[in-house]
């Protein structure tokens, strides 16, 4: 299995989580067009009012690289900047088995 995944924690500036989530939604129209992007899901943290989590799954490492280097990605990141309150945490993971694979 060559699929790869990321779990990313985004920390919003105090009281800006909803704004960050709304700004993040600008990515969806783009990832819908990425053949190698299987999942790109935003989650609210149930215990931290300033945290969002992103679950990403790609068909391959190459698809993940293509996503991060797409023309739309840097302007998208800049659009998030006003709502970010701390550094993002990136956790690279690789699926082994389970429902949906």
Short mmCIF file of the C-alpha atoms (twelve columns), coordinates in Angstrom:
data_MODEL
# 
_entry.id   MODEL 
# 
loop_
_atom_site.group_PDB 
_atom_site.id 
_atom_site.type_symbol 
_atom_site.label_atom_id 
_atom_site.label_alt_id 
_atom_site.label_comp_id 
_atom_site.label_asym_id 
_atom_site.label_seq_id 
_atom_site.Cartn_x 
_atom_site.Cartn_y 
_atom_site.Cartn_z 
_atom_site.pdbx_PDB_model_num 
ATOM 1   C CA . UNK A 1   0.000   0.000  0.000  1 
ATOM 2   C CA . UNK A 2   1.535   3.297  -1.066 1 
ATOM 3   C CA . UNK A 3   -0.991  5.664  0.505  1 
ATOM 4   C CA . UNK A 4   0.325   8.314  2.888  1 
ATOM 5   C CA . UNK A 5   -1.473  10.529 5.368  1 
ATOM 6   C CA . UNK A 6   -0.959  13.599 7.483  1 
ATOM 7   C CA . UNK A 7   -2.613  14.765 10.643 1 
ATOM 8   C CA . UNK A 8   -2.087  18.489 11.085 1 
ATOM 9   C CA . UNK A 9   -2.968  20.579 14.120 1 
ATOM 10  C CA . UNK A 10  -3.726  24.232 13.424 1 
ATOM 11  C CA . UNK A 11  -3.841  26.605 16.378 1 
ATOM 12  C CA . UNK A 12  -6.088  29.600 15.874 1 
ATOM 13  C CA . UNK A 13  -5.520  32.994 17.378 1 
ATOM 14  C CA . UNK A 14  -7.666  33.441 20.487 1 
ATOM 15  C CA . UNK A 15  -11.334 33.482 19.480 1 
ATOM 16  C CA . UNK A 16  -10.552 33.035 15.750 1 
ATOM 17  C CA . UNK A 17  -11.165 29.292 15.291 1 
ATOM 18  C CA . UNK A 18  -14.414 29.803 13.377 1 
ATOM 19  C CA . UNK A 19  -12.721 32.371 11.138 1 
ATOM 20  C CA . UNK A 20  -9.842  29.968 10.540 1 
ATOM 21  C CA . UNK A 21  -12.251 27.163 9.660  1 
ATOM 22  C CA . UNK A 22  -14.089 29.419 7.217  1 
ATOM 23  C CA . UNK A 23  -10.827 30.529 5.583  1 
ATOM 24  C CA . UNK A 24  -9.709  26.899 5.383  1 
ATOM 25  C CA . UNK A 25  -12.795 26.013 3.335  1 
ATOM 26  C CA . UNK A 26  -11.180 27.796 0.363  1 
ATOM 27  C CA . UNK A 27  -9.074  24.645 -0.130 1 
ATOM 28  C CA . UNK A 28  -12.003 22.338 -0.836 1 
ATOM 29  C CA . UNK A 29  -12.658 23.399 -4.431 1 
ATOM 30  C CA . UNK A 30  -8.997  22.732 -5.212 1 
ATOM 31  C CA . UNK A 31  -8.581  19.384 -3.470 1 
ATOM 32  C CA . UNK A 32  -11.734 18.129 -5.192 1 
ATOM 33  C CA . UNK A 33  -9.770  18.412 -8.461 1 
ATOM 34  C CA . UNK A 34  -6.662  16.609 -7.160 1 
ATOM 35  C CA . UNK A 35  -6.861  13.030 -8.395 1 
ATOM 36  C CA . UNK A 36  -4.375  11.816 -5.784 1 
ATOM 37  C CA . UNK A 37  -6.045  13.433 -2.771 1 
ATOM 38  C CA . UNK A 38  -8.324  10.872 -1.176 1 
ATOM 39  C CA . UNK A 39  -9.323  12.678 2.049  1 
ATOM 40  C CA . UNK A 40  -8.935  16.281 3.176  1 
ATOM 41  C CA . UNK A 41  -11.075 16.702 6.275  1 
ATOM 42  C CA . UNK A 42  -11.129 19.522 8.822  1 
ATOM 43  C CA . UNK A 43  -12.060 18.718 12.443 1 
ATOM 44  C CA . UNK A 44  -12.762 20.808 15.544 1 
ATOM 45  C CA . UNK A 45  -10.866 19.857 18.667 1 
ATOM 46  C CA . UNK A 46  -13.466 19.006 21.307 1 
ATOM 47  C CA . UNK A 47  -11.187 19.958 24.208 1 
ATOM 48  C CA . UNK A 48  -9.326  23.012 22.838 1 
ATOM 49  C CA . UNK A 49  -11.420 25.963 21.631 1 
ATOM 50  C CA . UNK A 50  -8.525  27.263 19.530 1 
ATOM 51  C CA . UNK A 51  -7.494  24.056 17.745 1 
ATOM 52  C CA . UNK A 52  -8.451  22.509 14.425 1 
ATOM 53  C CA . UNK A 53  -7.172  19.227 13.044 1 
ATOM 54  C CA . UNK A 54  -6.816  18.250 9.393  1 
ATOM 55  C CA . UNK A 55  -6.782  14.649 8.255  1 
ATOM 56  C CA . UNK A 56  -5.256  14.224 4.803  1 
ATOM 57  C CA . UNK A 57  -4.799  11.008 2.826  1 
ATOM 58  C CA . UNK A 58  -3.053  10.770 -0.518 1 
ATOM 59  C CA . UNK A 59  -2.776  7.883  -2.975 1 
ATOM 60  C CA . UNK A 60  1.018   8.226  -2.928 1 
ATOM 61  C CA . UNK A 61  3.883   10.341 -1.652 1 
ATOM 62  C CA . UNK A 62  3.999   11.956 -5.099 1 
ATOM 63  C CA . UNK A 63  0.344   13.007 -4.769 1 
ATOM 64  C CA . UNK A 64  1.114   14.565 -1.388 1 
ATOM 65  C CA . UNK A 65  4.015   16.516 -2.899 1 
ATOM 66  C CA . UNK A 66  1.810   17.634 -5.809 1 
ATOM 67  C CA . UNK A 67  -0.792  18.927 -3.345 1 
ATOM 68  C CA . UNK A 68  1.728   20.949 -1.351 1 
ATOM 69  C CA . UNK A 69  3.352   22.412 -4.460 1 
ATOM 70  C CA . UNK A 70  0.137   23.258 -6.330 1 
ATOM 71  C CA . UNK A 71  -0.209  26.852 -7.590 1 
ATOM 72  C CA . UNK A 72  -3.157  27.540 -5.290 1 
ATOM 73  C CA . UNK A 73  -1.485  26.333 -2.085 1 
ATOM 74  C CA . UNK A 74  0.767   29.265 -1.130 1 
ATOM 75  C CA . UNK A 75  -1.963  31.911 -1.614 1 
ATOM 76  C CA . UNK A 76  -4.270  29.645 0.413  1 
ATOM 77  C CA . UNK A 77  -1.751  29.524 3.272  1 
ATOM 78  C CA . UNK A 78  -1.425  33.315 3.197  1 
ATOM 79  C CA . UNK A 79  -5.211  33.558 3.518  1 
ATOM 80  C CA . UNK A 80  -5.048  31.544 6.745  1 
ATOM 81  C CA . UNK A 81  -2.282  33.657 8.306  1 
ATOM 82  C CA . UNK A 82  -4.501  36.352 9.918  1 
ATOM 83  C CA . UNK A 83  -6.273  33.665 11.970 1 
ATOM 84  C CA . UNK A 84  -3.280  31.549 13.031 1 
ATOM 85  C CA . UNK A 85  -2.156  31.778 16.652 1 
ATOM 86  C CA . UNK A 86  0.789   29.411 16.702 1 
ATOM 87  C CA . UNK A 87  2.879   27.008 14.673 1 
ATOM 88  C CA . UNK A 88  1.164   24.087 12.946 1 
ATOM 89  C CA . UNK A 89  2.045   20.552 14.035 1 
ATOM 90  C CA . UNK A 90  2.537   18.007 11.245 1 
ATOM 91  C CA . UNK A 91  2.348   14.276 11.894 1 
ATOM 92  C CA . UNK A 92  3.123   12.048 8.911  1 
ATOM 93  C CA . UNK A 93  1.467   8.650  9.124  1 
ATOM 94  C CA . UNK A 94  1.060   5.678  6.817  1 
ATOM 95  C CA . UNK A 95  -2.122  3.574  6.810  1 
ATOM 96  C CA . UNK A 96  -1.716  -0.131 7.442  1 
ATOM 97  C CA . UNK A 97  -5.231  -1.528 7.225  1 
ATOM 98  C CA . UNK A 98  -8.838  -0.838 8.118  1 
ATOM 99  C CA . UNK A 99  -12.265 0.010  6.811  1 
ATOM 100 C CA . UNK A 100 -12.213 2.351  3.835  1 
ATOM 101 C CA . UNK A 101 -8.831  1.367  2.504  1 
# 
